[in-house]
Amino acid sequence: MSILGSGIFKGMAVTLKNFVGSYFDKERLTTKEYAWRTDDKLPERAGDYPKEEAEQLRDTTTVTHYSRNFPMLLHDKGEPMDTVRCVACQICERECPPQCIYIEKSKDKKERGGNKAQFYPATFDIDVSVCMSCQICVEVCPFDAIVMNSQFELSTPDRFGGLLLRRDDLLKSNDYYHKIHPEEAAARDKRIADEKAAKEAKKKAAEAAKKKAAEAKAKAEAEAKAKEEAESITKPAESTADSPSPPPAEPPVEPDRPKKEGGTE
Amino acid sequence: MTAAAPNYELIQQDGLETSLLEVSMGPHHPSTHGVFRMDVKLDGETVVDLKPVFGYLHRNHEKLAENMSYLASMPFTDRLDYFNSMTNNWAYALAAEQLIEIEIPERAEYLRVIMSELTRLVNHVSLVGFFVNDLGALGTPLLYAFREREKILDLFEQASGARMMCNYFRFGGLRCDVPEGWLDRTREVVDRFPKFLDEYEKLLCENEIILSRTQGVGNLSKELAVSAGITGPMLRASGVNYDIRKVDRYGIYDRFQFQVPYSKGDVGDCYDRFMVRMLEMRESIKILNQALDGIEDGPIMGNAGKVFKPAKAESYGRVEAPKGELGFYLVADGTPKPYRFRVRPPSFINLTVLRDMCIGQQVADAVIILGSIDIVLGEVDR
Amino acid sequence: MTTPNTSPSVELDDTTRAELERAGVIVSKVDFLYNWARGGSVWPLTFGLACCAIEMIASATSRFDISRFGSEVFRPSPRQADLMIVSGTVTKKMAPQVVRIYNQMPEPKWVIAMGACAISGGPFKQGYNVLKGIDRYIPVDVYLPGCPPRPEAVLQSLNYLQEKIRTQDIQSDPAFTGGRRQYPVPKFTGTDLEPPYNPDVWQPPTNPNAPADEEQEKEATA
Amino acid sequence: MSAPVNHEPVLQRFPEVEWDEEFGTLIVPVAKAAEVATWLRDDESFRLDYCSNVTGIDYLDREFKEKIKNEEGKTETIIHKDPARMEVVYHLYSMEKRTGPLVMRQRLERDKPEAQSLTAVWRSCELQEREIFDLYGVNFSGHPDQRRILMWDEFEGHPMRKDYVEPFDYEWEPTPHDEILEKHQKGKVIF
């Protein structure tokens, strides 16, 4: 602080250090050379952009495996509408804070992936001119049908039609999801598989318990007939009560997930 | 300029006499940190009177929140003070958690502290950049500040998915756990941050221009600061040792060793406010290091149910946001929607004293004084 | 000043492009030169409204570096700017000022509506003080959705705009034909703005599903 | 949390002040508000020198249904009546003693809300009371500069009031806003 102007020289030194450092020091965050290239045709709608490009942009953008932008609808392997996970339960539509989702339930039910027939979305629109990317729809979805896409190239000159992502624009495969969000997708698939396994185990246990109970009952009845003792009747009845409650009757509320194909599990 | 002509004659006749000039600065003005307007009355270069005009970004956040569920308001709180979405989330979660009893798991508490201190770094670093920008150093320091901000935003993006509007906190915990390796990456950023701060201090803190332009400008006395409800770094720059992290000890702040930087003098000028923020970043790094050491594996979501429907009650939760005391006042009436949702915005209330600080100063200094208050219009007007 | 009725965005389809080619080499070459120069030096206005403004600033910093596309010169004065990035929520209180700033910009001028709020009011559109889209008062060339869009998305919308500029026809371009476009500044009334929208640039869309009586009711209220 | 403030001395000193057990708040009569506030600020045992938050609340006439089990084990429905009123709530802290909060409120008539301004006691009320005047229409007597703050000067009505009907400015849009449109049209008709 003694010499007048020393502060300025110090500042200049810092600037010079930064200037030189920016050529080789990763810490100085060199420019990500993102540039959008058209193939001579300007997309009119946000849905016209290349569907599955986001993962290719990672070298030139700051998009990571965790980035989110707008929601998309997941389907499993096969024809999108045959394997779409959404059953048009409209929970996301209700919970969406800015009210940007619009769903119309189908009239008929459709069987998907070997599961029992369910409704499917006849219309599924997301108005990206309103969407605030808050991810609450993903959180509330009980079917793991809606997840976040990291696609950000959506500029369009059309205000009303162009910014409305229709169902077919939103449909993305689970493989694509694995490409853009590998960790999240793997965790989600694992959870689905676990839940499914647990459900099946429960079902099996319940069936076994039922069988056992039936056997026990038969045995008990036989015994009761033979001995007519009150205690021997109550005991097996208790054991049926203790066994896991029978789940198969429950599921209208429980998610009914389409079956997974190999590779994604 | 029809009004200028008679004034000109007046000056000609009376020699040294001038007349008052009213200037409307804003709402589109590069130095106003958003759409804020000051109606300034000038005598020559000196500010005689100043009237702040608000409301150019009044997005009726409170009214909207009264018409939607408690959870749906969470992403809206991100957009209050859009530099510090994480602390906004925390304040709201804190207020809502008082309404129903929720236990917050240990890991979530640690992550909340980490997120909130990272937010403080983001805010202070960009504020200092903008402040120096207001002083006339266009570009360079701001670019350095934004470079450091980017590193922390990358961390936020990895944890929550979004750079700015994280929407990461939930009642009773956090939305999701941080990905693998995130803590190591955070530690890398935190470890290197002091190096950047050294550089920044070298660049700015002893610069003669900054010293002469900020020292003795925009003084705020201790008494006025307390009475006007000033909070945050601005209050501490006026010499009051009051930090809600120390006073309320919300979350798990009682476990960390850190100091609250405050000005020893009773001046409270722009330089003090600038320096308090620089020092606060160092303390944040201390907290971050301790939190990163202490964090352990575990669940991140408490026992909160899916439906949030508190009984009839009211609550006021407040945190030490980077700009001051951010409070949420909720009145629940037994329905899934809050009956009254009120935000206590720190930068709005800090603007109470703008007029007092600016009167008697030069018009160019009014810009610096506004910059040193650190306002974000999303929060001022809500 | 008269205001032209045409929308500024002139999108050439293939037939007109072929016609243009037939119209003469010189015209298309002047077009090319003009558009090349104009597209390569789009100077944006330093005009931040809300959250998106921070991402707009971030797109100008060295990590994203908007100057690679010739737009590094953010000008605080509307007199020196070509591009207005409406970055953030336009409230009803702010809308007249936005229109005023637009009116002050020289031709050629373009507008990018950045973020959900500027496009349609976004998440805040149900509020009493939020304008449901800046396109009600000024013509918007590119809509950039996102809340907020990433800085790369800002670059993409700028690239999109540049592509659009390159295909513009200077003979029908409002920047050359109509003089400086100036639109009426809305006035405050008791609860809303007057006029509620500028019919020269924007008409409310019709609802194809709405029954006839509802349509009439809507017109009566509007 | 910082140490809570004992409210008993206030009730002893000012018998007009009520204590609302349900919400834990002092209810101060409007005429006495400034006097009580000054005392709370200056009294050695309180020193509530920092008024953090000032809020308006608008209560319409409402009924609450509560189900409780009576002694016989049957559920009974009790209807609580909540009369229409306007409230101004102050959250008071002490920076000197690091205590708080003490919640204080002025209860006002809803039709003609007249409150006493506490800006003279705590400067921090200045902008917040202006905001309440703007959004709720509460008139603060003794406020130095009572003007609209967030809305423009010509604005009519007080938008944060519960019965405020927003201006109708929706058009048909491709997504669900038909419902909003209907809702607003209905609101318009009622108004």
PDB file of C-alpha atoms in Angstrom, chain B residues 23 87 160 219 227 263 279:
ATOM      1  CA  VAL B  23     -33.870  12.200 -12.840  1.00  0.00           C
ATOM      2  CA  THR B  87     -31.421 -21.088   0.748  1.00  0.00           C
ATOM      3  CA  SER B 160     -30.384 -31.500  -8.491  1.00  0.00           C
ATOM      4  CA  ASN B 219     -22.624   5.307   5.654  1.00  0.00           C
ATOM      5  CA  SER B 227     -34.283  -0.060  13.670  1.00  0.00           C
ATOM      6  CA  SER B 263     -17.207  -4.371  11.219  1.00  0.00           C
ATOM      7  CA  LEU B 279     -14.573 -12.428   4.676  1.00  0.00           C
TER       8      LEU B 279
END
